[in-house]
Amino acid sequence: MSQRIKIKALLESGKTDIDVTVKGWVRAFRQNRFIALNDGSTNSNLQIVVDFENTDAVLLKRITVGAAISVNGKMAASLGQGQSVEVIATDIEVLGDSDPEKYPLQPKKHSLEFLREIAHLRFRTSTFGAIFRVRNTLSFAVHQFFQERGFVYLHTPVITQSDAEGAGEAFHVTNFDLDNVPRTDTGEVDYKQDFFGTATNLTVSGQLEGELGAMALSDIYTFGPTFRAENSNTTRHLAEFWMIEPEMAFYDLNDNMDLAEALLKYVIKYALEKNREDLEFLNQRLLDEEKTKPQAERSELSLLDKLQFCLDNNFERLTYTEAIDILKDSTPNKKKKFQYLVEGWGTDLQSEHERYLVEKHFKKPVILTDYPKDIKAFYMRQNEPDAQGRQTVRAMDILFPGIGEIVGGSQREERLERLEQRMDEMGIPKEELWWYLDTRRFGSAPHAGFGLGFERLVLFVTGMGNIRDVIPFPRFPKNAEF
Amino acid sequence: MSQRIKIKALLESGKTDIDVTVKGWVRAFRQNRFIALNDGSTNSNLQIVVDFENTDAVLLKRITVGAAISVNGKMAASLGQGQSVEVIATDIEVLGDSDPEKYPLQPKKHSLEFLREIAHLRFRTSTFGAIFRVRNTLSFAVHQFFQERGFVYLHTPVITQSDAEGAGEAFHVTNFDLDNVPRTDTGEVDYKQDFFGTATNLTVSGQLEGELGAMALSDIYTFGPTFRAENSNTTRHLAEFWMIEPEMAFYDLNDNMDLAEALLKYVIKYALEKNREDLEFLNQRLLDEEKTKPQAERSELSLLDKLQFCLDNNFERLTYTEAIDILKDSTPNKKKKFQYLVEGWGTDLQSEHERYLVEKHFKKPVILTDYPKDIKAFYMRQNEPDAQGRQTVRAMDILFPGIGEIVGGSQREERLERLEQRMDEMGIPKEELWWYLDTRRFGSAPHAGFGLGFERLVLFVTGMGNIRDVIPFPRFPKNAEF
């Protein structure tokens, strides 16, 4: 018996007349003769040809959808359509049966909602195999991009003391028996008795700790899980998601935008090269899905065209103030088609406004900069007021078609007095963030960074419509199954 | 002004007579003339030569340890010792001052304990710069190793419902106000009202979810944070640590051991090549530290020799039963030098026993296999009882000198009845793990996997003595600072 070879390697080699051993799961079995075998290494199934006249009937009956089998055989050019090579089986062993009466996955189209309920098995479908291979490639591409540029991957803590940024949206972490929370003499929760001797939360961002690394190592990035206890039941929010947060000393906002744009293009290009087959499958999947929609709701570009389009075009860069002017003058604003009409300067943009700018006006990714100070975080670098006295910060958001905000970042306020003043204004306790302020006390320097929501990136690249379908086991309100 | 170049690239280029701009933090300033500048890209400082006679005295006074500066100048061959090139400064700008009276880091040796208290600044020391660059390299090497082999990186959930494995060592995650935990009519904690509608914990391992991926994609790995609410104040335990958990369909225990050994050798070799300078620094650091110890307590091998030794030797593989025989006959056991004497078969090995096997008996990494069933987890594949009726499982632990267990793994029990029986015996609720059992119901297959504690790996490769020094912001009992 030869050593097992994965189907991807076998199909790529194109060799025939060699003895092979393959192992995987049966996706289909037609005419007691043709097995479609998949081992997850590729979207393509390998065709196994069974000499059913000389195969034990009991064994034949055990070759069912979902069964794990091991096959010895010889590679041969295929006479059938849909594949160039196939395996003529000499020997088949069933490693694990799959009762066709009970196996939830049948060789037919299942709804994404149904598959979400059996997320432990959905890896076995073509769609989710493709999604999670693409997700894998994107993860690695992120690392490779930063490594090529000398960035240090920093594991910032998941359990943190403060919720300086999160505005109450952080999950609590505790070792207390919730049925019997210890109290102080005065009846308050006695956090001194908790594991960490203090109240702790799940991190909402590694940025502040990331900055500590950047102010010594120059360029760092995080890539880890972050959490929001936000009661959002949408197709774009998760309670647990992965985020990439680079932080660069001596960068200004322009350097920051250049890096973010380069990163996005790099990882999309990488996936197009590495996972062409998976993306072609997902491209077709989306075309099929859109056929059921009215013409007006269909995308102008196919998935593959959309990805290529992102590579070929510079992202449009403009200020918030310029965007407001465009929106005020826009047809949907004048005809009162926006749910929230754009009337003046100062309020945050709604999803409909972002979509208009990206999908209708510029028809490409957009980077908005210099948002009003009052709608952004305390750590963003303050611009001097403009002629009308309007105050902005050196923020930037990258908006993608169909996704909205995929990156949010800023140049950071490196001036201690400005930073402290802003924290006071916003009621952020300076004593909790003494370590953050220390970087401004000792050897402060201009620096910048951003956060890239990884699942939103995967959503964009795979063309899926619901963020719950691009992470293996999604966490959202009332769901922590698996 | 030329574009800023990082010090690592500059030193590697070896060019002279070019104009450069460098930015970084002052490590030392001697004789009003020589600045040692570091930007974190390399352990080496860049020497900046200041023409102090023609430099503003106020500026000179601001060039203090810890200050961030930007320097324009010309590269020149250095006449001094300790560097081959230096920058003759034409122009220096202080980006951020550092008051020498207040800056905690001075150019002298600080204790590791002190540096742990200022973990936000310790990145700026040579030791921690080296540690975190090595940690970065090891992280990337892990990804590259698995990517080269076609593994899929899987993000398993951090927030989980069950604590099937953790035996009560899991942290609780909740959105409840701990001061006012909702109750049901019968007075119990009303988890239905919590964010996820159920009690949730921080994961202690991604293995079970990883297996779900492997039973469709063949080979997967996780690399993410895991948590233990264990009250261990040791140099080898953390409450939050990163773990790498590959899981491979169609692997038996031998394949598993081969993969683990190949992974460890690959990443060590990668770090030796990529971070030679950092490792030489850490090697010297350890030699200096050991000079203060009595001869008998010093290591036989230097750090670099120890790493090379791991590459050059096969790990010794033997069964638990064989190990017990060796330990029973060992001198420290006969002379009653072990704190826990080895008398019979069946109990777990203590750290002193593992160290004896690795450091004294075999003098190389050791893989112990086939542990008694009763001291191992429910999911490990059960061997047939031996001639004496002793029951073992297909477990394997890799033991490293100075570290102890660095990898723990097993072939998994793929037979549904055996698995269910073991869960019943151990009181593990089958209904909570219905999804895990489904992989044995539908297309089960032999498979195996292991967990590699990432910080223990970094500890080994950097030669550091305390695990709190190899993760940026360590979490342990009564500490969640930064």
PDB file of C-alpha atoms in Angstrom, chain B residues 365-474:
ATOM      1  CA  PRO B 365      14.030  15.625  24.335  1.00  0.00           C
ATOM      2  CA  VAL B 366      11.838  12.649  25.187  1.00  0.00           C
ATOM      3  CA  ILE B 367       8.432  11.575  23.917  1.00  0.00           C
ATOM      4  CA  LEU B 368       6.501   9.443  26.371  1.00  0.00           C
ATOM      5  CA  THR B 369       3.582   7.471  24.974  1.00  0.00           C
ATOM      6  CA  ASP B 370       0.776   5.195  26.086  1.00  0.00           C
ATOM      7  CA  TYR B 371      -0.039   6.593  29.493  1.00  0.00           C
ATOM      8  CA  PRO B 372      -2.433   4.885  31.910  1.00  0.00           C
ATOM      9  CA  LYS B 373      -5.993   5.505  30.829  1.00  0.00           C
ATOM     10  CA  ASP B 374      -7.026   6.751  34.255  1.00  0.00           C
ATOM     11  CA  ILE B 375      -4.756   9.788  34.267  1.00  0.00           C
ATOM     12  CA  LYS B 376      -5.652  11.017  30.786  1.00  0.00           C
ATOM     13  CA  ALA B 377      -8.554  12.716  29.032  1.00  0.00           C
ATOM     14  CA  PHE B 378     -11.707  10.996  27.809  1.00  0.00           C
ATOM     15  CA  TYR B 379     -11.041  11.534  24.109  1.00  0.00           C
ATOM     16  CA  MET B 380      -7.808   9.577  23.874  1.00  0.00           C
ATOM     17  CA  ARG B 381      -7.799   6.348  21.933  1.00  0.00           C
ATOM     18  CA  GLN B 382      -7.932   3.288  24.139  1.00  0.00           C
ATOM     19  CA  ASN B 383      -5.334   0.559  23.697  1.00  0.00           C
ATOM     20  CA  GLU B 384      -6.207  -3.068  24.328  1.00  0.00           C
ATOM     21  CA  PRO B 385      -5.187  -4.065  27.881  1.00  0.00           C
ATOM     22  CA  ASP B 386      -1.673  -5.550  28.120  1.00  0.00           C
ATOM     23  CA  ALA B 387      -0.814  -9.053  29.407  1.00  0.00           C
ATOM     24  CA  GLN B 388      -1.217  -7.814  32.993  1.00  0.00           C
ATOM     25  CA  GLY B 389      -4.557  -6.206  32.159  1.00  0.00           C
ATOM     26  CA  ARG B 390      -3.193  -2.671  32.409  1.00  0.00           C
ATOM     27  CA  GLN B 391      -5.168  -0.133  30.425  1.00  0.00           C
ATOM     28  CA  THR B 392      -3.444   2.620  28.499  1.00  0.00           C
ATOM     29  CA  VAL B 393      -4.357   5.247  25.927  1.00  0.00           C
ATOM     30  CA  ARG B 394      -2.549   6.448  22.790  1.00  0.00           C
ATOM     31  CA  ALA B 395      -1.271   9.615  24.435  1.00  0.00           C
ATOM     32  CA  MET B 396       2.054  11.285  23.915  1.00  0.00           C
ATOM     33  CA  ASP B 397       3.830  14.027  25.845  1.00  0.00           C
ATOM     34  CA  ILE B 398       6.977  15.709  24.617  1.00  0.00           C
ATOM     35  CA  LEU B 399       9.331  16.681  27.417  1.00  0.00           C
ATOM     36  CA  PHE B 400      12.009  19.326  26.924  1.00  0.00           C
ATOM     37  CA  PRO B 401      15.057  20.075  29.088  1.00  0.00           C
ATOM     38  CA  GLY B 402      14.376  22.848  31.591  1.00  0.00           C
ATOM     39  CA  ILE B 403      10.749  23.121  30.467  1.00  0.00           C
ATOM     40  CA  GLY B 404       9.099  19.778  31.064  1.00  0.00           C
ATOM     41  CA  GLU B 405       5.971  19.127  29.018  1.00  0.00           C
ATOM     42  CA  ILE B 406       5.979  21.304  25.929  1.00  0.00           C
ATOM     43  CA  VAL B 407       3.574  19.222  23.835  1.00  0.00           C
ATOM     44  CA  GLY B 408       0.680  16.997  24.878  1.00  0.00           C
ATOM     45  CA  GLY B 409      -1.265  15.021  22.346  1.00  0.00           C
ATOM     46  CA  SER B 410      -2.911  11.771  21.423  1.00  0.00           C
ATOM     47  CA  GLN B 411      -4.568   9.705  18.805  1.00  0.00           C
ATOM     48  CA  ARG B 412      -8.250  10.379  19.359  1.00  0.00           C
ATOM     49  CA  GLU B 413     -10.866   7.744  20.134  1.00  0.00           C
ATOM     50  CA  GLU B 414     -12.725   7.493  16.841  1.00  0.00           C
ATOM     51  CA  ARG B 415     -14.988   4.592  17.892  1.00  0.00           C
ATOM     52  CA  LEU B 416     -18.340   5.945  19.056  1.00  0.00           C
ATOM     53  CA  GLU B 417     -19.141   3.210  21.577  1.00  0.00           C
ATOM     54  CA  ARG B 418     -15.738   3.346  23.232  1.00  0.00           C
ATOM     55  CA  LEU B 419     -15.906   7.111  23.445  1.00  0.00           C
ATOM     56  CA  GLU B 420     -19.408   7.186  24.888  1.00  0.00           C
ATOM     57  CA  GLN B 421     -18.523   4.505  27.393  1.00  0.00           C
ATOM     58  CA  ARG B 422     -15.518   6.501  28.582  1.00  0.00           C
ATOM     59  CA  MET B 423     -17.577   9.685  28.854  1.00  0.00           C
ATOM     60  CA  ASP B 424     -20.104   7.832  30.970  1.00  0.00           C
ATOM     61  CA  GLU B 425     -17.353   6.469  33.202  1.00  0.00           C
ATOM     62  CA  MET B 426     -15.926   9.948  33.694  1.00  0.00           C
ATOM     63  CA  GLY B 427     -19.290  11.670  34.129  1.00  0.00           C
ATOM     64  CA  ILE B 428     -18.939  13.867  31.058  1.00  0.00           C
ATOM     65  CA  PRO B 429     -22.374  14.928  29.805  1.00  0.00           C
ATOM     66  CA  LYS B 430     -22.851  13.452  26.334  1.00  0.00           C
ATOM     67  CA  GLU B 431     -25.752  15.750  25.484  1.00  0.00           C
ATOM     68  CA  GLU B 432     -23.520  18.824  25.842  1.00  0.00           C
ATOM     69  CA  LEU B 433     -21.072  17.376  23.338  1.00  0.00           C
ATOM     70  CA  TRP B 434     -23.632  16.078  20.821  1.00  0.00           C
ATOM     71  CA  TRP B 435     -21.756  17.841  18.022  1.00  0.00           C
ATOM     72  CA  TYR B 436     -18.484  16.227  19.000  1.00  0.00           C
ATOM     73  CA  LEU B 437     -20.070  12.798  19.026  1.00  0.00           C
ATOM     74  CA  ASP B 438     -21.637  13.466  15.615  1.00  0.00           C
ATOM     75  CA  THR B 439     -18.180  13.265  14.030  1.00  0.00           C
ATOM     76  CA  ARG B 440     -18.030   9.662  15.282  1.00  0.00           C
ATOM     77  CA  ARG B 441     -21.542   8.991  14.045  1.00  0.00           C
ATOM     78  CA  PHE B 442     -20.994  10.196  10.510  1.00  0.00           C
ATOM     79  CA  GLY B 443     -17.848   9.325   8.627  1.00  0.00           C
ATOM     80  CA  SER B 444     -15.592   8.793  11.614  1.00  0.00           C
ATOM     81  CA  ALA B 445     -11.934   8.141  10.891  1.00  0.00           C
ATOM     82  CA  PRO B 446      -8.700   7.607  12.789  1.00  0.00           C
ATOM     83  CA  HIS B 447      -7.222  10.965  13.675  1.00  0.00           C
ATOM     84  CA  ALA B 448      -4.760  12.564  16.023  1.00  0.00           C
ATOM     85  CA  GLY B 449      -3.551  15.918  17.258  1.00  0.00           C
ATOM     86  CA  PHE B 450      -1.588  17.741  19.894  1.00  0.00           C
ATOM     87  CA  GLY B 451      -1.278  21.001  21.767  1.00  0.00           C
ATOM     88  CA  LEU B 452       1.899  23.045  21.890  1.00  0.00           C
ATOM     89  CA  GLY B 453       2.087  25.669  24.623  1.00  0.00           C
ATOM     90  CA  PHE B 454       3.492  28.606  22.722  1.00  0.00           C
ATOM     91  CA  GLU B 455       4.970  30.462  25.721  1.00  0.00           C
ATOM     92  CA  ARG B 456       6.805  27.321  26.802  1.00  0.00           C
ATOM     93  CA  LEU B 457       8.336  27.171  23.355  1.00  0.00           C
ATOM     94  CA  VAL B 458       9.391  30.826  23.579  1.00  0.00           C
ATOM     95  CA  LEU B 459      10.767  30.151  27.064  1.00  0.00           C
ATOM     96  CA  PHE B 460      12.872  27.317  25.702  1.00  0.00           C
ATOM     97  CA  VAL B 461      14.169  29.182  22.670  1.00  0.00           C
ATOM     98  CA  THR B 462      15.000  32.410  24.519  1.00  0.00           C
ATOM     99  CA  GLY B 463      16.498  30.674  27.555  1.00  0.00           C
ATOM    100  CA  MET B 464      14.430  32.821  29.906  1.00  0.00           C
ATOM    101  CA  GLY B 465      13.517  31.408  33.304  1.00  0.00           C
ATOM    102  CA  ASN B 466      10.050  32.852  33.912  1.00  0.00           C
ATOM    103  CA  ILE B 467       7.078  32.491  31.585  1.00  0.00           C
ATOM    104  CA  ARG B 468       5.905  35.986  32.595  1.00  0.00           C
ATOM    105  CA  ASP B 469       8.854  37.375  30.670  1.00  0.00           C
ATOM    106  CA  VAL B 470       8.003  35.873  27.283  1.00  0.00           C
ATOM    107  CA  ILE B 471       4.455  37.237  26.818  1.00  0.00           C
ATOM    108  CA  PRO B 472       3.942  41.003  26.523  1.00  0.00           C
ATOM    109  CA  PHE B 473       1.473  41.463  29.367  1.00  0.00           C
ATOM    110  CA  PRO B 474       1.241  38.345  31.546  1.00  0.00           C
TER     111      PRO B 474
END
